[in-house]
Amino acid sequence: TRISKMGSSRLRAGLYMPAISALTYNEAIRAMGERLRERGKTGKQIVCAAMRKLLNIAYGVLKSGQPFDAKLALAH
């Protein structure tokens, strides 16, 4: 499976380090990364999935106006 080069390269570059940090310190994203590793995904694919998860979390927080809830993030 290849990682798509479509989309904003600046956005990808800006999300890379937050995704690495989230994989280390965020419980929900770390659990997702471990599940993906068990499925045989590569490190880059896991980081890209973490970047997407961060975007989805940020969008959800902005849209709902509710603070981030780790329990809700773990459910998805």
PDB file of C-alpha atoms in Angstrom:
ATOM      1  CA  THR A   1       0.000   0.000   0.000  1.00  0.00           C
ATOM      2  CA  ARG A   2       1.357   3.380  -0.964  1.00  0.00           C
ATOM      3  CA  ILE A   3       0.960   6.642   0.865  1.00  0.00           C
ATOM      4  CA  SER A   4      -0.783   9.214  -1.315  1.00  0.00           C
ATOM      5  CA  LYS A   5       1.135  12.353  -2.258  1.00  0.00           C
ATOM      6  CA  MET A   6      -2.114  14.210  -2.912  1.00  0.00           C
ATOM      7  CA  GLY A   7      -3.089  17.106  -0.715  1.00  0.00           C
ATOM      8  CA  SER A   8      -1.106  19.828   0.949  1.00  0.00           C
ATOM      9  CA  SER A   9       2.547  18.955   1.525  1.00  0.00           C
ATOM     10  CA  ARG A  10       2.753  21.807   4.046  1.00  0.00           C
ATOM     11  CA  LEU A  11      -0.118  20.336   6.031  1.00  0.00           C
ATOM     12  CA  ARG A  12       1.523  16.893   5.985  1.00  0.00           C
ATOM     13  CA  ALA A  13       4.831  18.413   7.108  1.00  0.00           C
ATOM     14  CA  GLY A  14       3.083  20.381   9.848  1.00  0.00           C
ATOM     15  CA  LEU A  15       1.267  17.320  11.176  1.00  0.00           C
ATOM     16  CA  TYR A  16       4.269  14.965  11.158  1.00  0.00           C
ATOM     17  CA  MET A  17       5.834  15.894  14.526  1.00  0.00           C
ATOM     18  CA  PRO A  18       2.473  16.231  16.339  1.00  0.00           C
ATOM     19  CA  ALA A  19       1.588  12.741  15.065  1.00  0.00           C
ATOM     20  CA  ILE A  20       4.887  11.322  16.329  1.00  0.00           C
ATOM     21  CA  SER A  21       4.273  12.974  19.696  1.00  0.00           C
ATOM     22  CA  ALA A  22       0.677  11.730  19.806  1.00  0.00           C
ATOM     23  CA  LEU A  23       1.803   8.172  19.066  1.00  0.00           C
ATOM     24  CA  THR A  24       4.094   8.453  22.078  1.00  0.00           C
ATOM     25  CA  TYR A  25       1.910  10.303  24.594  1.00  0.00           C
ATOM     26  CA  ASN A  26      -1.767  10.138  23.527  1.00  0.00           C
ATOM     27  CA  GLU A  27      -3.480   7.006  24.807  1.00  0.00           C
ATOM     28  CA  ALA A  28      -6.087   6.814  22.038  1.00  0.00           C
ATOM     29  CA  ILE A  29      -3.664   7.339  19.175  1.00  0.00           C
ATOM     30  CA  ARG A  30      -1.077   4.993  20.700  1.00  0.00           C
ATOM     31  CA  ALA A  31      -3.734   2.241  20.914  1.00  0.00           C
ATOM     32  CA  MET A  32      -4.668   2.857  17.283  1.00  0.00           C
ATOM     33  CA  GLY A  33      -0.996   2.643  16.281  1.00  0.00           C
ATOM     34  CA  GLU A  34      -0.586  -0.669  18.089  1.00  0.00           C
ATOM     35  CA  ARG A  35      -3.671  -2.089  16.335  1.00  0.00           C
ATOM     36  CA  LEU A  36      -2.288  -1.012  12.972  1.00  0.00           C
ATOM     37  CA  ARG A  37       1.138  -2.505  13.784  1.00  0.00           C
ATOM     38  CA  GLU A  38      -0.562  -5.843  14.572  1.00  0.00           C
ATOM     39  CA  ARG A  39      -2.219  -5.695  11.142  1.00  0.00           C
ATOM     40  CA  GLY A  40       1.210  -5.415   9.528  1.00  0.00           C
ATOM     41  CA  LYS A  41       1.191  -1.718   8.621  1.00  0.00           C
ATOM     42  CA  THR A  42       4.519   0.050   8.150  1.00  0.00           C
ATOM     43  CA  GLY A  43       5.757   2.862  10.369  1.00  0.00           C
ATOM     44  CA  LYS A  44       5.016   5.533   7.774  1.00  0.00           C
ATOM     45  CA  GLN A  45       1.481   4.245   7.304  1.00  0.00           C
ATOM     46  CA  ILE A  46       0.937   4.363  11.062  1.00  0.00           C
ATOM     47  CA  VAL A  47       2.224   7.943  11.236  1.00  0.00           C
ATOM     48  CA  CYS A  48      -0.072   8.958   8.350  1.00  0.00           C
ATOM     49  CA  ALA A  49      -3.021   7.337  10.123  1.00  0.00           C
ATOM     50  CA  ALA A  50      -2.107   9.257  13.291  1.00  0.00           C
ATOM     51  CA  MET A  51      -1.994  12.509  11.298  1.00  0.00           C
ATOM     52  CA  ARG A  52      -5.469  11.805   9.946  1.00  0.00           C
ATOM     53  CA  LYS A  53      -6.727  10.918  13.429  1.00  0.00           C
ATOM     54  CA  LEU A  54      -5.385  14.229  14.770  1.00  0.00           C
ATOM     55  CA  LEU A  55      -7.215  16.104  12.010  1.00  0.00           C
ATOM     56  CA  ASN A  56     -10.434  14.227  12.758  1.00  0.00           C
ATOM     57  CA  ILE A  57     -10.114  14.978  16.476  1.00  0.00           C
ATOM     58  CA  ALA A  58      -9.447  18.679  15.814  1.00  0.00           C
ATOM     59  CA  TYR A  59     -12.403  18.886  13.421  1.00  0.00           C
ATOM     60  CA  GLY A  60     -14.690  17.155  15.921  1.00  0.00           C
ATOM     61  CA  VAL A  61     -13.648  19.473  18.745  1.00  0.00           C
ATOM     62  CA  LEU A  62     -14.173  22.559  16.584  1.00  0.00           C
ATOM     63  CA  LYS A  63     -17.499  21.386  15.180  1.00  0.00           C
ATOM     64  CA  SER A  64     -19.030  20.228  18.462  1.00  0.00           C
ATOM     65  CA  GLY A  65     -17.543  22.885  20.724  1.00  0.00           C
ATOM     66  CA  GLN A  66     -16.854  20.165  23.307  1.00  0.00           C
ATOM     67  CA  PRO A  67     -13.397  19.584  24.811  1.00  0.00           C
ATOM     68  CA  PHE A  68     -11.402  16.530  23.736  1.00  0.00           C
ATOM     69  CA  ASP A  69     -12.602  13.329  25.413  1.00  0.00           C
ATOM     70  CA  ALA A  70     -10.065  10.474  25.310  1.00  0.00           C
ATOM     71  CA  LYS A  71     -12.751   7.880  26.121  1.00  0.00           C
ATOM     72  CA  LEU A  72     -14.730   8.926  23.070  1.00  0.00           C
ATOM     73  CA  ALA A  73     -11.604   8.854  20.903  1.00  0.00           C
ATOM     74  CA  LEU A  74     -10.779   5.335  22.130  1.00  0.00           C
ATOM     75  CA  ALA A  75     -14.246   4.184  21.089  1.00  0.00           C
ATOM     76  CA  HIS A  76     -13.537   5.068  17.471  1.00  0.00           C
TER      77      HIS A  76
END
